[in-house]
Short mmCIF file of C-alpha atoms in Angstrom, two decimals:
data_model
loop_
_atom_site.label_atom_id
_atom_site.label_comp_id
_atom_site.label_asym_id
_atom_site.label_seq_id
_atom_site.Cartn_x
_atom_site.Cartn_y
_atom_site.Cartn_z
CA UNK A 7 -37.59 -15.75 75.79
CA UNK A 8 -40.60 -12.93 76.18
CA UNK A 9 -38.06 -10.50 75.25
CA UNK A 10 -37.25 -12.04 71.90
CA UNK A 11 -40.57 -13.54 70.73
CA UNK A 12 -42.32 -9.49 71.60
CA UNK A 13 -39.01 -8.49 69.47
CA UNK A 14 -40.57 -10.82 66.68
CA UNK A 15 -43.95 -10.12 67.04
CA UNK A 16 -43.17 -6.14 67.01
CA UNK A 17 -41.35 -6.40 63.97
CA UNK A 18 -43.61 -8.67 62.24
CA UNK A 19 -46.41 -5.85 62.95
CA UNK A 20 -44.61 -3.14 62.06
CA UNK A 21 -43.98 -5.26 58.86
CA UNK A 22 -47.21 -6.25 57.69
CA UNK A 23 -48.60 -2.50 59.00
CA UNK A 24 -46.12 -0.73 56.07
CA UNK A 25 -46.85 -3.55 53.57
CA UNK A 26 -50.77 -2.78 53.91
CA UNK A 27 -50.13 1.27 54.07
CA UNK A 28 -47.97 0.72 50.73
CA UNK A 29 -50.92 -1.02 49.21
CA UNK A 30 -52.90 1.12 49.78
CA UNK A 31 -50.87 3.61 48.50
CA UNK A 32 -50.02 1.52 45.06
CA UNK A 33 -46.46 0.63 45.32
CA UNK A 34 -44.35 -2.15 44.62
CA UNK A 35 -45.00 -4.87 46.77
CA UNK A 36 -41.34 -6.19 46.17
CA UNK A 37 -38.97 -3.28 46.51
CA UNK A 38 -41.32 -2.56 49.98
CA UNK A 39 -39.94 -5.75 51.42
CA UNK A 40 -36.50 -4.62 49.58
CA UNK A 41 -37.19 -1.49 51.64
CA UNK A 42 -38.51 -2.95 54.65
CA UNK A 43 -35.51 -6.07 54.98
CA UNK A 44 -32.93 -3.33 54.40
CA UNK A 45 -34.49 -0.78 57.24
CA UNK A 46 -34.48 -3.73 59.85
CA UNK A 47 -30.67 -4.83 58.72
CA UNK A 48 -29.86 -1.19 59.16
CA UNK A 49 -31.73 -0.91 62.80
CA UNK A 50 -29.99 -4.08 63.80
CA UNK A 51 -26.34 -2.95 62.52
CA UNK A 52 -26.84 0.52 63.59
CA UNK A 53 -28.28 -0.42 67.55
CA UNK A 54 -24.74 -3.17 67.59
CA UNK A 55 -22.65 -1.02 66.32
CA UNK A 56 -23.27 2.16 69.20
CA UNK A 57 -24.24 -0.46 72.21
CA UNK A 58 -20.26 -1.94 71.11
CA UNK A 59 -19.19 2.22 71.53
CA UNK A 60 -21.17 2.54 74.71
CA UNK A 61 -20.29 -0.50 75.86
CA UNK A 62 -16.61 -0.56 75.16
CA UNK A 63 -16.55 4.07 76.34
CA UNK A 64 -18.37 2.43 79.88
CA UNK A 65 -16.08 -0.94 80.63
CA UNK A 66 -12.71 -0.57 78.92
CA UNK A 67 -13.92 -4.06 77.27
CA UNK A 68 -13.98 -3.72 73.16
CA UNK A 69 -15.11 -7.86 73.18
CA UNK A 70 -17.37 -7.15 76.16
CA UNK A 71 -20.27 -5.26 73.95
CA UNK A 72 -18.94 -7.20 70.05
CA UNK A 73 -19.91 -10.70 72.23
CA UNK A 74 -23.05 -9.84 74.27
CA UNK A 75 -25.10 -8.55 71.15
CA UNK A 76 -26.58 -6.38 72.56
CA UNK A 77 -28.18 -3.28 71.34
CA UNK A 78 -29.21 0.26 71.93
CA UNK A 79 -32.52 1.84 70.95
CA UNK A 80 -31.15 5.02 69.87
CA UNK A 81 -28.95 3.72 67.37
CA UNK A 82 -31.45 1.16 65.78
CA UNK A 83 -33.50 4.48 65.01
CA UNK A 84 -30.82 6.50 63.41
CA UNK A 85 -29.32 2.86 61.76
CA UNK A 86 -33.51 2.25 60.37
CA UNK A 87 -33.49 5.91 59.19
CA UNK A 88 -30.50 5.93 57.31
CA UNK A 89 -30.66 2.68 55.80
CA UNK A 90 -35.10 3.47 54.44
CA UNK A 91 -33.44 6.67 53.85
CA UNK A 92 -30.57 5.41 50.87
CA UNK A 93 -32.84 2.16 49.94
CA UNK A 94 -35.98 4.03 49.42
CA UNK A 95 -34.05 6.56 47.05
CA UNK A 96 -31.94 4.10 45.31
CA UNK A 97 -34.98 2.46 44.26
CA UNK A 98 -36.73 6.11 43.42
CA UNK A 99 -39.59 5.80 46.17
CA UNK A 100 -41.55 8.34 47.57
CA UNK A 101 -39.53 8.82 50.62
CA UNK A 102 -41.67 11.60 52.27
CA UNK A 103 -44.67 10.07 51.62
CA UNK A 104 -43.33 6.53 52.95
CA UNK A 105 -42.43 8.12 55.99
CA UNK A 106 -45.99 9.30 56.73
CA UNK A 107 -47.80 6.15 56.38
CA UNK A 108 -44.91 4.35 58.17
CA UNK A 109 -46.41 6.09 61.13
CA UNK A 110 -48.42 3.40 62.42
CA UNK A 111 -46.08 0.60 61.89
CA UNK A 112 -43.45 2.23 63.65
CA UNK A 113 -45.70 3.11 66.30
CA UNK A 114 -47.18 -0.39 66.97
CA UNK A 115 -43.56 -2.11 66.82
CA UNK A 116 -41.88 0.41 68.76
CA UNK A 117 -44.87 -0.22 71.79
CA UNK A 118 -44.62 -4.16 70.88
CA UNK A 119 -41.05 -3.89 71.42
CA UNK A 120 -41.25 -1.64 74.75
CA UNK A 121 -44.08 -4.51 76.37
CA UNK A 122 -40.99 -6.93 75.89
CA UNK A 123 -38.73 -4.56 77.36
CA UNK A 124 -41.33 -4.72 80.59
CA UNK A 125 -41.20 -8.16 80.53
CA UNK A 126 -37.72 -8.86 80.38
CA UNK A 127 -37.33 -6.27 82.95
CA UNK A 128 -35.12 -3.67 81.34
CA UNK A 129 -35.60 -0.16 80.75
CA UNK A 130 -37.14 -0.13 84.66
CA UNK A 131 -38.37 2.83 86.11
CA UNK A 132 -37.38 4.50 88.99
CA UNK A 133 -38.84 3.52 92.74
CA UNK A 134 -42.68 4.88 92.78
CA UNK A 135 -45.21 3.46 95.43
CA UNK A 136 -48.08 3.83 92.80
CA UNK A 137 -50.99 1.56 92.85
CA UNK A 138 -50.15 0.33 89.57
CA UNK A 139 -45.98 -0.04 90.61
CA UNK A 140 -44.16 -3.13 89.38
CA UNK A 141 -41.79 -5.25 91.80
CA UNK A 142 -39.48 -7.31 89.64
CA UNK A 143 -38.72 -10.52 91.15
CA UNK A 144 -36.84 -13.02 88.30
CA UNK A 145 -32.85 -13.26 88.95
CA UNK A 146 -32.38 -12.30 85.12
CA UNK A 147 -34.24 -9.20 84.88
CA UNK A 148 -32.07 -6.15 85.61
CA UNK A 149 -35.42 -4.17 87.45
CA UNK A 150 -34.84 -6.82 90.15
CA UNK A 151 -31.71 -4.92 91.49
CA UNK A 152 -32.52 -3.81 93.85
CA UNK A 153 -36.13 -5.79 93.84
CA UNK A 154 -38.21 -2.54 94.55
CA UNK A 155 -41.88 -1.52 93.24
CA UNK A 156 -40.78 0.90 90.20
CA UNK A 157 -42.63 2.99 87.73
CA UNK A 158 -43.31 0.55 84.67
CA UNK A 159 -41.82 3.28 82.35
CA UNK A 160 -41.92 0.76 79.31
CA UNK A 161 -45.15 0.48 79.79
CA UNK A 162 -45.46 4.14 79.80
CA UNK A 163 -43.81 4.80 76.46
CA UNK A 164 -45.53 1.61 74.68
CA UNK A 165 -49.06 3.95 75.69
CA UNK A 166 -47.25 7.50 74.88
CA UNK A 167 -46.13 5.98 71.17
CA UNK A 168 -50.02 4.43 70.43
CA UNK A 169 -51.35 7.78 71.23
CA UNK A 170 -48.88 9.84 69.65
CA UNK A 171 -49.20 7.51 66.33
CA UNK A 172 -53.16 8.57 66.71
CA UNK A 173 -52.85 12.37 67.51
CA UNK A 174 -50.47 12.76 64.63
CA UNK A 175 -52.93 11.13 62.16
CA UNK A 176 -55.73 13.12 63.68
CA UNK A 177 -53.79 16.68 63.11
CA UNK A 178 -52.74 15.90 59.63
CA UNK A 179 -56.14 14.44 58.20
CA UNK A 180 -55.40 17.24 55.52
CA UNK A 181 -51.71 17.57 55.52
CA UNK A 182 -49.81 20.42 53.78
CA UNK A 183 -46.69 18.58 52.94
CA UNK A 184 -45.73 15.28 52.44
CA UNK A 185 -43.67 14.03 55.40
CA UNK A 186 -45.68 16.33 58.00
CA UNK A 187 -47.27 13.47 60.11
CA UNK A 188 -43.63 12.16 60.88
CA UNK A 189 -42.88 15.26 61.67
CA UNK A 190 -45.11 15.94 64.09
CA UNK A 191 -44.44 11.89 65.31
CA UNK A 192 -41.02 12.90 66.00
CA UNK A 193 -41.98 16.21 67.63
CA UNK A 194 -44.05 14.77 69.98
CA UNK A 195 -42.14 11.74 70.66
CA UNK A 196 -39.05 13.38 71.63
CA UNK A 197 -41.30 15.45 74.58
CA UNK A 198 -42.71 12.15 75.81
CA UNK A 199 -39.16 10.29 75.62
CA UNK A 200 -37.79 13.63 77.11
CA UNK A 201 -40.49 13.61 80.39
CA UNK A 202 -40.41 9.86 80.71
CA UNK A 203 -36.58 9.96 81.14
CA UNK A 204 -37.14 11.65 84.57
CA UNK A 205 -38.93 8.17 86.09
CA UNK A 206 -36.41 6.24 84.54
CA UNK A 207 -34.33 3.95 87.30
CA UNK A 208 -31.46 2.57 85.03
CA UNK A 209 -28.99 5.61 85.79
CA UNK A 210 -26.13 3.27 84.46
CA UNK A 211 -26.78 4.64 80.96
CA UNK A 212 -24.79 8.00 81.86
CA UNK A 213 -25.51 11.76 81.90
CA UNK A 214 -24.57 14.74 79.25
CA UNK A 215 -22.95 17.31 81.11
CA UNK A 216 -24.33 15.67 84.31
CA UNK A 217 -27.47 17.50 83.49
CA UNK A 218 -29.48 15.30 81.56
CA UNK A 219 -29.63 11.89 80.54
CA UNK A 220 -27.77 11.17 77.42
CA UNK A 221 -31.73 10.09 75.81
CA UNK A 222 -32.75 13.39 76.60
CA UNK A 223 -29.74 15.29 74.90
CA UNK A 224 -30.99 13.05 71.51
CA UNK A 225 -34.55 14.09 72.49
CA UNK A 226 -33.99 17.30 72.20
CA UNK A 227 -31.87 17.02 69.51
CA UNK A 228 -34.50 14.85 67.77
CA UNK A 229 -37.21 17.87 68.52
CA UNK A 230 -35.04 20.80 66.56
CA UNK A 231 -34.49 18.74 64.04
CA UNK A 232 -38.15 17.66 63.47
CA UNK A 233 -39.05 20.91 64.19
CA UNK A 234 -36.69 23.08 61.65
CA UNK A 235 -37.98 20.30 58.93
CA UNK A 236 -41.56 21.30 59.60
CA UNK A 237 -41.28 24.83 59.43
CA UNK A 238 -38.92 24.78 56.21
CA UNK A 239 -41.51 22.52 55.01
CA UNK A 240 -44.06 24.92 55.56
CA UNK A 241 -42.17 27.79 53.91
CA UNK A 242 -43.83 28.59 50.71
CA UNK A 243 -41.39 27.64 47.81
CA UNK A 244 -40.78 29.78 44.63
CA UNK A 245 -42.13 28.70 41.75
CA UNK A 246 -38.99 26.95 39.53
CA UNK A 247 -37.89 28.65 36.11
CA UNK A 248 -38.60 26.67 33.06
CA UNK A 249 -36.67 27.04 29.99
CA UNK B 24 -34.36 -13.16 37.21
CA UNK B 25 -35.25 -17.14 37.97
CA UNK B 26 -31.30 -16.61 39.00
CA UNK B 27 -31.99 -13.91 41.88
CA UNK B 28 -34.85 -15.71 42.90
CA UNK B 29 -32.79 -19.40 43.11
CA UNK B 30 -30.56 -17.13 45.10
CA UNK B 31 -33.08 -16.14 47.35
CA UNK B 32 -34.18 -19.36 47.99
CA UNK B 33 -30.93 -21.11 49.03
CA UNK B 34 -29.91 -18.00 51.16
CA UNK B 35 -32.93 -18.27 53.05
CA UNK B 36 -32.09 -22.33 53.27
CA UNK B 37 -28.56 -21.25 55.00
CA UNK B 38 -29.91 -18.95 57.26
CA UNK B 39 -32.36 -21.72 58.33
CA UNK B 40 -29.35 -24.16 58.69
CA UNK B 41 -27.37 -21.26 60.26
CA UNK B 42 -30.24 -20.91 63.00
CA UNK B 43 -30.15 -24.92 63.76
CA UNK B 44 -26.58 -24.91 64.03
CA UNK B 45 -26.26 -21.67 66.42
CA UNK B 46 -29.13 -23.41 68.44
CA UNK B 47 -27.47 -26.69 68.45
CA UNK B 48 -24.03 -24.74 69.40
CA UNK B 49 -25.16 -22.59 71.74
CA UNK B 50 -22.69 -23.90 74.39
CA UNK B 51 -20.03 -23.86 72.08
CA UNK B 52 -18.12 -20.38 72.62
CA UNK B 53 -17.84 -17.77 69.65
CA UNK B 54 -19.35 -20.05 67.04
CA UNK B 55 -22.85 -20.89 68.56
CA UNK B 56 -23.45 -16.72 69.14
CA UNK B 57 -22.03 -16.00 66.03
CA UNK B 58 -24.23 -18.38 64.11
CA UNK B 59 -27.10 -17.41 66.35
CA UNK B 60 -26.65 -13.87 65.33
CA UNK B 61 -25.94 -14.30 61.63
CA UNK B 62 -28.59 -16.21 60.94
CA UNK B 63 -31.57 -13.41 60.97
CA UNK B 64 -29.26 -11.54 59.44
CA UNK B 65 -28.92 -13.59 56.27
CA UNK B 66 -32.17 -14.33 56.16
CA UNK B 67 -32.50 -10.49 55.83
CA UNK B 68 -30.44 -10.71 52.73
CA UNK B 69 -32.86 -13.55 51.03
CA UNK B 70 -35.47 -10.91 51.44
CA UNK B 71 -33.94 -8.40 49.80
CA UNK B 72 -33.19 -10.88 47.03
CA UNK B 73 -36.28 -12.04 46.60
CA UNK B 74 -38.06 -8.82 47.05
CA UNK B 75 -36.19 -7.82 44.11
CA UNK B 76 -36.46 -10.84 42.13
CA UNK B 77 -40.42 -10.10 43.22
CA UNK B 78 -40.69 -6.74 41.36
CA UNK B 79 -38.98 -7.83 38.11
CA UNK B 80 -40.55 -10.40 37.69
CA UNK B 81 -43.61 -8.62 38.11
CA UNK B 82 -42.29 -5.48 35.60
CA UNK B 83 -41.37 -8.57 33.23
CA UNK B 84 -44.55 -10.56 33.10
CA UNK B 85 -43.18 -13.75 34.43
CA UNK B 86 -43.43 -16.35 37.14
CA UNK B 87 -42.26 -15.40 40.33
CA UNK B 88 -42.93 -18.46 42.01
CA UNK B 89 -39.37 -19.10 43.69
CA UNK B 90 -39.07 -15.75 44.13
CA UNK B 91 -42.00 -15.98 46.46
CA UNK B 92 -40.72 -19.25 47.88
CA UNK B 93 -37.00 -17.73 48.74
CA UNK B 94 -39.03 -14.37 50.19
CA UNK B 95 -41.67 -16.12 52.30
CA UNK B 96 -38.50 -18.51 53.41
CA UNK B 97 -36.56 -15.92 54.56
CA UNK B 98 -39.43 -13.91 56.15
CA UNK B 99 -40.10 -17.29 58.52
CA UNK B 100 -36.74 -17.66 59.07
CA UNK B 101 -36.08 -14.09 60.22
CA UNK B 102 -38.62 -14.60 62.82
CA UNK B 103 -37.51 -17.63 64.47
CA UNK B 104 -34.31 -16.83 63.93
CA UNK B 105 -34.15 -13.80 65.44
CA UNK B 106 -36.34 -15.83 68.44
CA UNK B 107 -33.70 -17.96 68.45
CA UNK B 108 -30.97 -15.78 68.65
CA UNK B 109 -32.24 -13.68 71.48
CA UNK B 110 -32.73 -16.91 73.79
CA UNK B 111 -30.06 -19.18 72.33
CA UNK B 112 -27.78 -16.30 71.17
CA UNK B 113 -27.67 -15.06 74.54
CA UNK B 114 -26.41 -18.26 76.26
CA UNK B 115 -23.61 -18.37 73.74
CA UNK B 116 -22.86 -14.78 74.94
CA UNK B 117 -22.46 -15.59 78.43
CA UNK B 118 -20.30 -18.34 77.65
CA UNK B 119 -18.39 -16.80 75.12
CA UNK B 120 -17.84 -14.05 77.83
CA UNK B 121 -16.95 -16.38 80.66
CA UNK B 122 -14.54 -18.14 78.09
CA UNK B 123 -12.92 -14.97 77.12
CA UNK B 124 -12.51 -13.76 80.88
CA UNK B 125 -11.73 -17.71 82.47
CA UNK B 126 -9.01 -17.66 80.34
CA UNK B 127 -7.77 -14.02 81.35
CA UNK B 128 -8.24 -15.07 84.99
CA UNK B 129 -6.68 -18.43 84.97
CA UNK B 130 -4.00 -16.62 83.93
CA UNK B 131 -3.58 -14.09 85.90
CA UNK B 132 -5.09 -15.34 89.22
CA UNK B 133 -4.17 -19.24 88.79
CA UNK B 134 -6.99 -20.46 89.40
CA UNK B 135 -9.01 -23.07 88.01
CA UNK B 136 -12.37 -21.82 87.98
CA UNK B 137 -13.59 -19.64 85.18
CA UNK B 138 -15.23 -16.07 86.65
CA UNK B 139 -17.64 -13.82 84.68
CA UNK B 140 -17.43 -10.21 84.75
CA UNK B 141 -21.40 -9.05 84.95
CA UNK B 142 -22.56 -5.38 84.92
CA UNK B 143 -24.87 -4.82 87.50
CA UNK B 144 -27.68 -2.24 86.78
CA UNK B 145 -26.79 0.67 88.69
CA UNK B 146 -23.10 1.00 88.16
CA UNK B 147 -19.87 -1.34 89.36
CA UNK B 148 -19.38 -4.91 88.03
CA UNK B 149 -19.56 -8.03 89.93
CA UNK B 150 -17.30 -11.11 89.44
CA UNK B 151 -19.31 -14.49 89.21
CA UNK B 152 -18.68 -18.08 88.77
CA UNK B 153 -21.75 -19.30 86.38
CA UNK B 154 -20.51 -23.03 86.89
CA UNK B 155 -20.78 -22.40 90.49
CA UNK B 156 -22.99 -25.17 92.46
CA UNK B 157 -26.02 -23.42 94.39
CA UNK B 158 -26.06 -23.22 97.96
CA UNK B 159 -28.22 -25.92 99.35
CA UNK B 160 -31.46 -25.18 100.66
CA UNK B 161 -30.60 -25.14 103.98
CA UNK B 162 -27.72 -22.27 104.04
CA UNK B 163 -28.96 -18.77 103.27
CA UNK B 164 -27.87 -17.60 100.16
CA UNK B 165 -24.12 -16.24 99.69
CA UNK B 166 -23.54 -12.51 99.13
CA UNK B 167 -24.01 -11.87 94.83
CA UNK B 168 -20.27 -12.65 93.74
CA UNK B 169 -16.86 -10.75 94.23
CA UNK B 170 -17.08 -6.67 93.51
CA UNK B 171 -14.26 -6.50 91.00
CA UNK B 172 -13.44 -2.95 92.00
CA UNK B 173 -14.27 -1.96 95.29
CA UNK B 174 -13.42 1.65 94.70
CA UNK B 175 -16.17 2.14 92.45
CA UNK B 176 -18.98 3.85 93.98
CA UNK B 177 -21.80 3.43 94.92
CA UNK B 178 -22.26 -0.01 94.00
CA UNK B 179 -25.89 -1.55 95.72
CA UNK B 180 -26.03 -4.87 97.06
CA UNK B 181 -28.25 -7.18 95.31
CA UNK B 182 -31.09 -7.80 97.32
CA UNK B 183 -32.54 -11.15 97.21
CA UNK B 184 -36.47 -11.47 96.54
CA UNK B 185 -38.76 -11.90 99.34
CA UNK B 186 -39.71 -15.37 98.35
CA UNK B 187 -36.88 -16.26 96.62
CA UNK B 188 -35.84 -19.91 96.56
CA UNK B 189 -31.94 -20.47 96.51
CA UNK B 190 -30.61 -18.10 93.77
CA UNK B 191 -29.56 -20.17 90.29
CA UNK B 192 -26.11 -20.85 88.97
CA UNK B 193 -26.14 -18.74 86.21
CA UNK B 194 -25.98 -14.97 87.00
CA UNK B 195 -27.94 -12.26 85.83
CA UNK B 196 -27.06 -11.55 82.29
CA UNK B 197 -25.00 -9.05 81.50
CA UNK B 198 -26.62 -5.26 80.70
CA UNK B 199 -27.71 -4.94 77.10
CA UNK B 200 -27.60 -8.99 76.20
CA UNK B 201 -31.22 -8.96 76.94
CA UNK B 202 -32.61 -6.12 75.18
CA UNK B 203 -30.79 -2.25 75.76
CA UNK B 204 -28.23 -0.63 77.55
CA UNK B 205 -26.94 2.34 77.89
CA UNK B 206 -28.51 5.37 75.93
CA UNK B 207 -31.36 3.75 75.58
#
């Protein structure tokens, strides 16, 4: 039940954060909950659709993943992206510019989400006999298997996402391009998400090349990406040819 | 554009009804998750709807009173409903699983009680009966269900908690029905 009403409340903040940013900003009130209805549906599809794959790739079970619901982070990002990314320029919106004072919203329902990840004991961290360790006790959480004091690594990223959000606004007080502060978002959020995978405990989610998690093959796939669009962005542009 | 926003309005009015039925059906396999689950998700669609019917109205100069109604509708009916479906939608997973794989084992082992397959977190699956009474009180609690395939390795014992009373019926859900799994 904590799981699903912090689900709610994060994206009810993230919500009513982008609906005040586009205010402020002097767009359509209507197409931004167009916008913002069609990101979420996309999230949602996008997060069922790859926990099915993993599921179904990890079990052999196709109806295991389609019946549990469940979903997978990772894919609700690329999903959101995609869908703001085709809704926003159907409607001709300012899709850099969107993506910059999304920032905040994304930042405060992504660490909303991640405190109801802590409490319904997923995403655990690995064992750590830290003063602030958390011992998982309930039958239903998954951190309670083994019922061991573990890093709270949600708790870790909900932090590492609020101060990223603020550092990024910080360094881009006067940007040079418009999309820059979700550049540098992304940047630095694929370096946290990279170092926190290292104190995660939940090694069911499988390794790439039995190197690296498969979250920190996206992280650093999520890095050059943000990355390369920052620097092209920086390039200076010719000027275009008229007539 | 009184049309879109009518439309918004009664598709935010079947999601609502979709998110009472899924929660009244819960225990009902397939249908009550289904409903569960489609119910935030067509109360998306009355958003868009009435976003849209929002902004024309707006770019028209006219009343966008219903249009408001079927957007405001749907926004409170996302919420809950998504609530609802996380809490409610899960219980109609599990038994919608332990229907699908009762069946499969009644057939295959003959017997008459119906067995869930549950992931545990660090690797290996573990066979469960959810209708299963608990031990009483009085008897220490039984080892966590049947390992399904003993050749998978390692697979950790679940370790009861220190003060735990006598574990419940229904097992530990399985990975991903209560928030993410794998590649997460």
């Amino acid at each position: 039940m904590s799981y699903g009403a912090m689900l709610a409340i994060a994206t009810l903040a993230g919500g009513a954060l982008a609906l005040r940013a586009a205010k402020k900003e002097r767009l359509d009130i209507g197409l931004m909950y167009v916008v913002l209805a069609v990101t979420v549906l996309g999230a949602f599809v996008g997060g069922y659709l790859l926990y099915i794959v993993v599921e179904w790739l990890r079990t052999g079970d196709l109806m295991q993943g389609v019946l549990t619901f469940g979903r997978v982070l990772l894919g609700s990002m690329v999903g959101g992206f995609l869908a703001f990314y085709w809704i926003a320029g159907r409607f001709g919106m300012p899709r850099a510019r969107m993506m910059d004072f999304a920032v905040p919203a994304i930042a405060a329902a992504h660490a909303i989400g991640r405190v109801g990840c802590f409490l319904g004991g997923c995403c655990f961290g690995s064992e750590s006999h830290l003063p602030w360790a958390v011992t998982a006790t309930d039958p239903l959480a998954p951190a309670s298997y083994p019922s061991i004091p573990r890093h709270p690594t949600a708790l870790y990223e909900a932090l590492a996402v609020l101060a990223i959000a603020s550092l990024s606004g910080l360094l881009t007080r006067k940007k040079k391009y418009d999309g820059e502060r979700f550049a540098l978002y992304a940047m630095m959020y694929a370096v946290a998400r990279f170092s926190l995978e290292f104190l995660r405990g939940d090694t069911i989610r499988g390794l790439a090349f039995n190197v690296v998690s498969t979250s920190q093959l996206v992280a650093l796939a999520l890095f050059a990406l943000a990355l390369y669009l920052h620097r092209q962005s920086l390039q200076p542009h010719p000027p275009r040819r008229v007539g | 554009m009184r049309a879109m926003g009518l439309a918004s309005l009664f598709t935010a009015i079947g999601a609502f009804l979709l998110m009472i039925g899924g929660a009244l059906l819960a225990i009902v396999p397939i249908l009550g998750v289904t409903m569960s689950w489609s119910a935030p998700l067509v109360a998306l669609v009355a958003v868009v709807l009435g976003g849209i019917a929002m902004s024309r109205a707006k770019r028209d100069g006219e009343p966008a009173g219903v249009a408001v109604a079927g957007l405001t509708l749907g926004i409170v009916v996302f919420l809950l409903g998504l609530l609802l479906a996380v809490t409610c939608g899960l219980c109609g997973a599990l038994v919608s699983n332990a229907y699908l794989n009762g069946d499969l084992d009644r057939s295959r082992n003959g017997r008459n009680g119906m067995h869930m397959r549950v992931s545990l977190p660090d690797g290996g699956m573990m066979e469960i009966d959810p209708f299963a009474a608990p031990p009483s009180p009085a008897q220490p609690p039984p080892p966590s269900g049947t390992p399904v395939d003993p050749s998978a390795a390692p697979e950790p014992t679940p370790e009861a908690p220190p003060s735990a009373a006598p574990p419940p019926a229904m097992p530990p859900p399985p990975l991903g029905a209560a928030g993410e799994a794998a590649g997460s």
